[in-house]
GROMACS .gro file of C-alpha atoms in nm:
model
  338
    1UNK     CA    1   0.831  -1.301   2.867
    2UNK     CA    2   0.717  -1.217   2.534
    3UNK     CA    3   0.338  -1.073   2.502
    4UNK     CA    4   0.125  -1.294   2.306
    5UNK     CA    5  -0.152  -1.083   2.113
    6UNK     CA    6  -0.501  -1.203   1.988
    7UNK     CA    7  -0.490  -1.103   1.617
    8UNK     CA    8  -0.783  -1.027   1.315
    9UNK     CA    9  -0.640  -0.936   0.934
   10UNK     CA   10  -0.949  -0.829   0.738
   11UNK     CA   11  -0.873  -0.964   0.411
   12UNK     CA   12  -0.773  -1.272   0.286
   13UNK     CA   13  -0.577  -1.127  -0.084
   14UNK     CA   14  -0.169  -1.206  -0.089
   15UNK     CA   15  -0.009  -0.947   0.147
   16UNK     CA   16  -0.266  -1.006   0.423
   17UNK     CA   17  -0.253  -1.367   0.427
   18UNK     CA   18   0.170  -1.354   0.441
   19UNK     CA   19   0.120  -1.105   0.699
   20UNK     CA   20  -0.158  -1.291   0.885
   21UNK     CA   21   0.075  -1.589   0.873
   22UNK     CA   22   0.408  -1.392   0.973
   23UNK     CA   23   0.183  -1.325   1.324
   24UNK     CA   24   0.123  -1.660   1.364
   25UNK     CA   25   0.487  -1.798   1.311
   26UNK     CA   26   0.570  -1.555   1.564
   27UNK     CA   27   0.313  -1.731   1.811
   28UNK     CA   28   0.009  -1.528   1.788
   29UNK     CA   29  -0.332  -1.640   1.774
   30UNK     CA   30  -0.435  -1.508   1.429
   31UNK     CA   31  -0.780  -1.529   1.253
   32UNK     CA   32  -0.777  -1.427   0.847
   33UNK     CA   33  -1.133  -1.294   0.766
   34UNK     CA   34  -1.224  -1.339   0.362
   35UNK     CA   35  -1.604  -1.313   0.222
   36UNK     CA   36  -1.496  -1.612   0.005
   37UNK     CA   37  -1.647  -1.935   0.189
   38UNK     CA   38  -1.476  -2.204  -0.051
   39UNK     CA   39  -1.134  -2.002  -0.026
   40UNK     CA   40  -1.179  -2.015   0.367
   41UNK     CA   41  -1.257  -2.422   0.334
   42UNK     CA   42  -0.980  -2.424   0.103
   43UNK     CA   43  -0.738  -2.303   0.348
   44UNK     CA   44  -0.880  -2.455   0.694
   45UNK     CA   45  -0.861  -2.797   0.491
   46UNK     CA   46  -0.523  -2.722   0.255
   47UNK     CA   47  -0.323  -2.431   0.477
   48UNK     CA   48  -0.265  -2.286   0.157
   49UNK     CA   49  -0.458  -1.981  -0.059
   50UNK     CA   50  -0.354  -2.144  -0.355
   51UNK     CA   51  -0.577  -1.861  -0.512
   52UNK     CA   52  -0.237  -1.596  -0.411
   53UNK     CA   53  -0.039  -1.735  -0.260
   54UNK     CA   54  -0.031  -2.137  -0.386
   55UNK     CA   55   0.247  -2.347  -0.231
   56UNK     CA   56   0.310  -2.120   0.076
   57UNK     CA   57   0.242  -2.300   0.366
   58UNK     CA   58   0.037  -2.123   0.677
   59UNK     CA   59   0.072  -2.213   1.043
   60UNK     CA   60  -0.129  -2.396   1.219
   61UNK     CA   61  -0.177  -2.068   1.495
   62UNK     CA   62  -0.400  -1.912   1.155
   63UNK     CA   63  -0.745  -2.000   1.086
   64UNK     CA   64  -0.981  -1.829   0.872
   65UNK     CA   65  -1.360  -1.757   0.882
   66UNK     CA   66  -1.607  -1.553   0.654
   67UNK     CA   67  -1.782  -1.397   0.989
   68UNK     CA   68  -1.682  -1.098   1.071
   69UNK     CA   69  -1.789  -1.109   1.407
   70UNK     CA   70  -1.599  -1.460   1.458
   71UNK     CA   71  -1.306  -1.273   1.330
   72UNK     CA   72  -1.304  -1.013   1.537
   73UNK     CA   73  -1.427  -1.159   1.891
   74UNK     CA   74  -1.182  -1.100   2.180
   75UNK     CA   75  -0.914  -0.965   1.990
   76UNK     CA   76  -0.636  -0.637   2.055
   77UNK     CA   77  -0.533  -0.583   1.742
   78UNK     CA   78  -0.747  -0.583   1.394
   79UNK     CA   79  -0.520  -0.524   1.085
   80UNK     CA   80  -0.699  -0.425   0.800
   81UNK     CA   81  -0.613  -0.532   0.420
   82UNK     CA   82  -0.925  -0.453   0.197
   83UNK     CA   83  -0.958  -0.301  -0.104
   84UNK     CA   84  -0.936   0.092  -0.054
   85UNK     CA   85  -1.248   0.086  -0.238
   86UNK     CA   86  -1.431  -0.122   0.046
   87UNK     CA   87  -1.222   0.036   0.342
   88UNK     CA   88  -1.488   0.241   0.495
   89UNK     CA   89  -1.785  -0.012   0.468
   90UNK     CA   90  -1.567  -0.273   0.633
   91UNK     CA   91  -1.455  -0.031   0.937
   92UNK     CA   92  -1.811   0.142   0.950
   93UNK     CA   93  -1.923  -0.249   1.007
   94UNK     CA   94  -1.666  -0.289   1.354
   95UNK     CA   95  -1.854   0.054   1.507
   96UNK     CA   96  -1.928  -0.088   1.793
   97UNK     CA   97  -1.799  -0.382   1.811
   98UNK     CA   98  -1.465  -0.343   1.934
   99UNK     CA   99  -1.255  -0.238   2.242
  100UNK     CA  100  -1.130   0.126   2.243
  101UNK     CA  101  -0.810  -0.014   2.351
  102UNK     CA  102  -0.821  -0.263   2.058
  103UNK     CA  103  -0.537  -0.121   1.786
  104UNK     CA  104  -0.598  -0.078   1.460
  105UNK     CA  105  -0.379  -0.107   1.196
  106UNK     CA  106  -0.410  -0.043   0.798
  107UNK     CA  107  -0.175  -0.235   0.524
  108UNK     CA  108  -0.383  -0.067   0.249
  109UNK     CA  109  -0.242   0.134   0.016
  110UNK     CA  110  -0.459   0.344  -0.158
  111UNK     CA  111  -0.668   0.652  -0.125
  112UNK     CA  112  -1.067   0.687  -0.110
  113UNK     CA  113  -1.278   0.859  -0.337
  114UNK     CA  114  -1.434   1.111  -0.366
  115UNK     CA  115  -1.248   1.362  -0.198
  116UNK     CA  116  -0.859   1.272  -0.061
  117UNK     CA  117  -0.871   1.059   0.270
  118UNK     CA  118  -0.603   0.807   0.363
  119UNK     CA  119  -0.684   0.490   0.551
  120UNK     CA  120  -0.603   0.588   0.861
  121UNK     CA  121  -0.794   0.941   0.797
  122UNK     CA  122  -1.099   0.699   0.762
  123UNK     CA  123  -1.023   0.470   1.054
  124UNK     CA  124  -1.017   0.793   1.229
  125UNK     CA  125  -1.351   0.903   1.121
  126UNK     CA  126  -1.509   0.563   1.194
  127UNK     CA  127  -1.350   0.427   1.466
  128UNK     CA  128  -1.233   0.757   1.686
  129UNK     CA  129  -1.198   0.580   1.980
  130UNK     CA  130  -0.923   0.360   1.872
  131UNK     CA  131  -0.590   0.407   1.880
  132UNK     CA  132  -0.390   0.360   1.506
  133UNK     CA  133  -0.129   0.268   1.283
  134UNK     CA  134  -0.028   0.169   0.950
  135UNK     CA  135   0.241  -0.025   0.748
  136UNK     CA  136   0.401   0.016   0.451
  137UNK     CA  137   0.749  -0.028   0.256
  138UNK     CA  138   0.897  -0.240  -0.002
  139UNK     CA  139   0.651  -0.574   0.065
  140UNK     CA  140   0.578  -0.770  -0.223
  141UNK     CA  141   0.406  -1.042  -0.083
  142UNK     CA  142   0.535  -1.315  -0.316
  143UNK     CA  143   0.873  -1.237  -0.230
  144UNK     CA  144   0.807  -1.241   0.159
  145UNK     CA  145   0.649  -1.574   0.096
  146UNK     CA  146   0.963  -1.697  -0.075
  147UNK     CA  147   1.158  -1.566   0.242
  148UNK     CA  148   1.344  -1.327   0.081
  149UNK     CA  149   1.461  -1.024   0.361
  150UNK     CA  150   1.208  -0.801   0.351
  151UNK     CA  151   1.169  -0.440   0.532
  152UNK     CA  152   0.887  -0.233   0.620
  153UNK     CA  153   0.771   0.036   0.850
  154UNK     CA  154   0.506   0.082   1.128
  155UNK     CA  155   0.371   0.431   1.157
  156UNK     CA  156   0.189   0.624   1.442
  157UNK     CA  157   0.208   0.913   1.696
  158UNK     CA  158   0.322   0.638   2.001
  159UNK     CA  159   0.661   0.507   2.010
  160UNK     CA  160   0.443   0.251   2.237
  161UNK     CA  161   0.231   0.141   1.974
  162UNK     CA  162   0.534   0.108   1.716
  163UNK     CA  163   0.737  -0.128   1.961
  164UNK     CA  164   0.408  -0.337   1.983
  165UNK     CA  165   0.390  -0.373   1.620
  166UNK     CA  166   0.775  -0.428   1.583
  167UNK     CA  167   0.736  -0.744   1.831
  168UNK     CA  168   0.445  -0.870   1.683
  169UNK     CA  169   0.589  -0.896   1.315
  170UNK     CA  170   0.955  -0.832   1.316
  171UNK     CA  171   1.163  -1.153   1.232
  172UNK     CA  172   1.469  -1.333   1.118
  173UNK     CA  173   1.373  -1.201   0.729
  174UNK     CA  174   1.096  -0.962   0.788
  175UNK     CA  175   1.249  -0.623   0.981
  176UNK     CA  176   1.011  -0.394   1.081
  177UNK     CA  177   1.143  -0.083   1.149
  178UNK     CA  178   0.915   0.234   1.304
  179UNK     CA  179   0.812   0.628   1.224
  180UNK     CA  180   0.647   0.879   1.426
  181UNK     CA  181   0.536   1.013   1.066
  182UNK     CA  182   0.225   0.803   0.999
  183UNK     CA  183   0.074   1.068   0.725
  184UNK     CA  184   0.430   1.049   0.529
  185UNK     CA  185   0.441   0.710   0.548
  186UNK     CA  186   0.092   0.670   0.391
  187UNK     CA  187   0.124   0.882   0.172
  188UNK     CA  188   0.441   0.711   0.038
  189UNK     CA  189   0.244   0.380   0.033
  190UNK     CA  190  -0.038   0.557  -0.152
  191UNK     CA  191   0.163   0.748  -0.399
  192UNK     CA  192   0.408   0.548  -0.555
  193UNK     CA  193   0.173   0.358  -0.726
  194UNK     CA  194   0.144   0.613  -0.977
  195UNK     CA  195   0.454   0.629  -1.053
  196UNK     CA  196   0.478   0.258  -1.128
  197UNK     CA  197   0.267   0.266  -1.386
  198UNK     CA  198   0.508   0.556  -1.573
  199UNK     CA  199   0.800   0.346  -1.493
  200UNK     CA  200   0.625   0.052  -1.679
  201UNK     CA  201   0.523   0.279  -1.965
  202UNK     CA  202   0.875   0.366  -2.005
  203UNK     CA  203   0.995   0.011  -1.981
  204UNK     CA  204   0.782  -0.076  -2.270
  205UNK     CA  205   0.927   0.212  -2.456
  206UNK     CA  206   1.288   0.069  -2.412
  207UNK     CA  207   1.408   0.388  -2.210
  208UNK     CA  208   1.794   0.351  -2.167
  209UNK     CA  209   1.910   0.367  -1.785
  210UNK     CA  210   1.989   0.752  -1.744
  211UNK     CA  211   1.617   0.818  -1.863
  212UNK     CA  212   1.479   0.581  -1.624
  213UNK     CA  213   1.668   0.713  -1.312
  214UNK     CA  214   1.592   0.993  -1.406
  215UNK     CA  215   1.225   0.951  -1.380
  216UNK     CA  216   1.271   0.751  -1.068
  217UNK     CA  217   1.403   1.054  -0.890
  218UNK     CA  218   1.192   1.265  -1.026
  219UNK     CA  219   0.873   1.085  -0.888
  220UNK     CA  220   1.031   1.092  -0.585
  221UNK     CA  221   1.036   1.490  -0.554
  222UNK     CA  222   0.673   1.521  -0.662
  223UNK     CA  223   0.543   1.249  -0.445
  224UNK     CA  224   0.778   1.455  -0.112
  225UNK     CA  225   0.668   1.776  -0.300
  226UNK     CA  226   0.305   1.669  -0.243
  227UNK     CA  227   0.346   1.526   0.121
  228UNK     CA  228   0.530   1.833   0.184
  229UNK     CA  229   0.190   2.048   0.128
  230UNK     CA  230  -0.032   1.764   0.308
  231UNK     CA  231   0.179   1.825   0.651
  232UNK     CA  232   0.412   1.535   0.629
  233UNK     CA  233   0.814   1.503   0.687
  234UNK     CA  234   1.016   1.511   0.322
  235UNK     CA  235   1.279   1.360   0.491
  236UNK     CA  236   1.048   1.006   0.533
  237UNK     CA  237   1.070   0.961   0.158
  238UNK     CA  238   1.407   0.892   0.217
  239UNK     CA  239   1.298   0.584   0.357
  240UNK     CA  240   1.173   0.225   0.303
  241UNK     CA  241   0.813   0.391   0.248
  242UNK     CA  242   0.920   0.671   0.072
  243UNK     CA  243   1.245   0.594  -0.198
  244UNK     CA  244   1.216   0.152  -0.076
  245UNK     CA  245   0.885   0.125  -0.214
  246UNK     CA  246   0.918   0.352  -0.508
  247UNK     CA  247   1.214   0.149  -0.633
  248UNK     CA  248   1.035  -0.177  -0.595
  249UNK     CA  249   0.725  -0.062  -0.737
  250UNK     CA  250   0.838   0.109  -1.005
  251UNK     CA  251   1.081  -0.188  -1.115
  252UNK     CA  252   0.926  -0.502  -1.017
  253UNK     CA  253   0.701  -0.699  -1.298
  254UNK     CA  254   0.534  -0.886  -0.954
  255UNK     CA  255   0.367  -0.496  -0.974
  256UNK     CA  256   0.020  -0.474  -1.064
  257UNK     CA  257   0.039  -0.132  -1.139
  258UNK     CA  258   0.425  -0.166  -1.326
  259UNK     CA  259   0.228  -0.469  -1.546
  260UNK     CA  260  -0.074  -0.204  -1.642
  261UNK     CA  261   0.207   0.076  -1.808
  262UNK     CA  262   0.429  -0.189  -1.944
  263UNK     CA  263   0.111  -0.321  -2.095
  264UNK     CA  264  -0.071   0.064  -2.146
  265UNK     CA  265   0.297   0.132  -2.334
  266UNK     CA  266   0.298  -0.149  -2.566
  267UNK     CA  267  -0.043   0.009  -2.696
  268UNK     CA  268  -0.291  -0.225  -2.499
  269UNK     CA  269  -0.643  -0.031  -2.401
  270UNK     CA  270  -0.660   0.014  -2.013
  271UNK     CA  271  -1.009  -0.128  -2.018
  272UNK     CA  272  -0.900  -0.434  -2.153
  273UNK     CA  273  -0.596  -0.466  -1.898
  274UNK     CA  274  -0.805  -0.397  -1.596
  275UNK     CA  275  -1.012  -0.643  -1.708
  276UNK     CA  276  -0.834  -0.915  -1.708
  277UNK     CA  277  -0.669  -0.870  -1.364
  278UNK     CA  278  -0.751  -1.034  -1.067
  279UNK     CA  279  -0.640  -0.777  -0.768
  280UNK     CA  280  -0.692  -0.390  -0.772
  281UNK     CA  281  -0.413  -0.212  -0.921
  282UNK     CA  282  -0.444   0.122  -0.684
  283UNK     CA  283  -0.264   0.346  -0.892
  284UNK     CA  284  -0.559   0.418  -1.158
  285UNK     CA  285  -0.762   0.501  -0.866
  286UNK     CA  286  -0.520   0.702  -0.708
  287UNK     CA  287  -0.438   0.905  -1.023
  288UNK     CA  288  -0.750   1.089  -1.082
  289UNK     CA  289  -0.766   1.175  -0.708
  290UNK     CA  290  -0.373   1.283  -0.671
  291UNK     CA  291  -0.392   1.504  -1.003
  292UNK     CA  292  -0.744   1.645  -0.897
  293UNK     CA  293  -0.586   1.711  -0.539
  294UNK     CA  294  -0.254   1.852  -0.685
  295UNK     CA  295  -0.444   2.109  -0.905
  296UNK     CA  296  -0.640   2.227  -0.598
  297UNK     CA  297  -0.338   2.297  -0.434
  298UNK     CA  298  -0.134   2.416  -0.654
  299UNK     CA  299   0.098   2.146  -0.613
  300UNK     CA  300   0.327   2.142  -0.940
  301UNK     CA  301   0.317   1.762  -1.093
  302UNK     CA  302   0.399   1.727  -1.419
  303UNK     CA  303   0.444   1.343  -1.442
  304UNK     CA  304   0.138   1.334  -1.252
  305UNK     CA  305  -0.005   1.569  -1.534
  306UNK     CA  306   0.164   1.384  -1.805
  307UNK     CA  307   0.029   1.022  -1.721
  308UNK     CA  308  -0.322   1.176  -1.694
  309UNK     CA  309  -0.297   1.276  -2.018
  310UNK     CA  310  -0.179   0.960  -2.117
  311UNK     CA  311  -0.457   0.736  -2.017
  312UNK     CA  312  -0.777   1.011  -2.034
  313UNK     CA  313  -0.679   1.233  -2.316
  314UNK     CA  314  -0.527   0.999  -2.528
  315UNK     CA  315  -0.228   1.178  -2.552
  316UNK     CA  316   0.069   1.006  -2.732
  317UNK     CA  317   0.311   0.840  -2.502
  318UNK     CA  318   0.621   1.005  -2.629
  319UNK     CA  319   0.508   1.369  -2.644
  320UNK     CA  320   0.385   1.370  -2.317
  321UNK     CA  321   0.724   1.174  -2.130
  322UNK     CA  322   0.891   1.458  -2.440
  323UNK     CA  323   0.642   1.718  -2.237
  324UNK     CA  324   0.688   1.603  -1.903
  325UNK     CA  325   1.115   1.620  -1.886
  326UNK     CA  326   1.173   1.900  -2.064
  327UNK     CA  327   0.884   2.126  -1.843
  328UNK     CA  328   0.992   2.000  -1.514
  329UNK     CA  329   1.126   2.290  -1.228
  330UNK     CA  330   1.515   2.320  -1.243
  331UNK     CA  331   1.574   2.277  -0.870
  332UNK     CA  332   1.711   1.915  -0.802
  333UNK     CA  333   1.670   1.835  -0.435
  334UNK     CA  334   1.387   2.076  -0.328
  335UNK     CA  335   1.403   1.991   0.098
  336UNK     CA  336   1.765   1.950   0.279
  337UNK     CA  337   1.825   1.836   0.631
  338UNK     CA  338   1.963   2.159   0.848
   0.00000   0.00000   0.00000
């Protein structure tokens, strides 16, 4: 008989409301935590966040709460899907407050600053006691709500944990497949949202299809390059988290970050386009951090390099993409199986 789990998603944007709700449709007791009191009346009263998700319908097995503590209480696993800006003030708050055997799991994709630590790197710090995972792939959350067939990926050291998460999400159009590689699978998540913003840039700029797959693969080998010298397996960016999510991200206007260099190419100050978003777009953040990180290490990026210029140095877009394909390392595929 299948296990039924007692579930908590920290944060009530569009991919942790779809997921929250995927849970419940799979018979799981699932409580959506959100700071927002009217959204939370909004959706005990409408089961709907019309505010990101409007006209998706959410099972009657979700409810949502702004206490934490409500949220939380009697519970085995706690996914989290903040900001990565807020990550580590919401998982400081659960210190001591939840089982050690309760499982944590992180859909964020993003990295903290300052310094370079992944979600689960800070889970680790704050929560030691617990065991992890994370998530990540493909998974725009407007298309899961639509029911398209979605995959994604569940990440940790246990092939344990990884069946618990498949069983828990996996269904007729969301297939959840697993990895031992939790840090390459992160750091795909993390990554690619970098490279979505050059993608857009050279939508904007009308770059024919060679150019464009071209800087697809491309991205590819710096983002495995990078892993590569952070400890994780190249040959997960052959993967949903790794060349999936790329492909979607970097070709998908339902991407925040995709929408900021379509809009950055077509000659629109960043200021002005963060400002009139209404979800983070992680890639700015991760930018500064991946470039800083990469120069530390020695870690040879030049699209990395060349968007920097782009949005700090006021660099035309152009010369730099000119810059950036002309400089790059001769090798094609720099990691083979065998």
């Amino acid at each position: 008989m299948p296990t039924t789990h007692r579930v908590a998603v920290l944060g009530g944007g569009s991919f942790g409301t779809v997921i929250a709700n995927l849970i419940a449709l799979n018979g799981h007791r699932v409580c959506l935590w959100l700071r927002n009191a009217a959204r939370v009346e909004a959706i005990e009263r409408d089961r709907e966040n019309s505010e990101y998700l409007p006209g998706y319908r959410l099972d009657h097995k979700l409810r949502a709460t702004t206490s934490l503590d409500d949220a939380i209480s009697d519970i085995d696993i706690l996914l989290l899907a903040v900001p990565s800006a807020s990550f580590r003030e919401v998982a400081r708050s659960l210190t001591g407050s939840l089982s050690p055997e309760t499982l944590l799991v992180s859909l964020t994709k993003g990295i903290e600053a300052p310094g370079f630590h992944l979600m689960s790197e800070i889970l680790a710090q704050e929560l030691p006691d617990n065991p992890r995972a994370v998530l990540s792939g493909p998974n725009l959350a407007g298309e899961i709500a639509a029911g398209h067939i979605t995959g994604s990926v569940v990440a940790s050291p246990s092939e344990a944990i990884n069946r618990t998460l498949h069983d828990l999400m996996h269904g007729e159009r969301f297939l959840v497949y697993s990895s031992l590689d939790m840090y390459g699978v992160e750091l795909g998540g993390a990554l690619k949202n970098v490279y979505a913003i050059l993608a857009g840039l050279g939508s904007a700029l009308e770059f024919g299809e060679n150019t464009i797959g071209m800087l697809l693969t491309r991205s590819l080998t710096e983002m495995s390059r990078f892993a590569v010298e952070r400890g994780a397996n190249p040959m997960t960016f052959l993967g949903l988290a790794g060349v999936g999510d790329l492909f979607v991200t970097c070709s998908s206007p339902l991407s925040r970050n995709y929408r900021i260099g379509q809009a950055i190419g077509r000659g629109q100050p960043l200021a002005e386009i963060l400002a009139g978003m209404d979800q983070v777009a992680e890639g700015i953040n991760t930018l500064e951090l991946l470039k800083t990180e990469a120069d530390r290490r020695g870690v040879h990026m030049p699209l990395v390099n060349g968007l920097y210029g782009i949005l700090h140095h006021s660099r035309p877009v152009s010369d730099v993409f000119n810059d950036m394909m002309t400089r790059e390392q001769a090798q094609d595929v720099e990691f083979v199986a065998g």
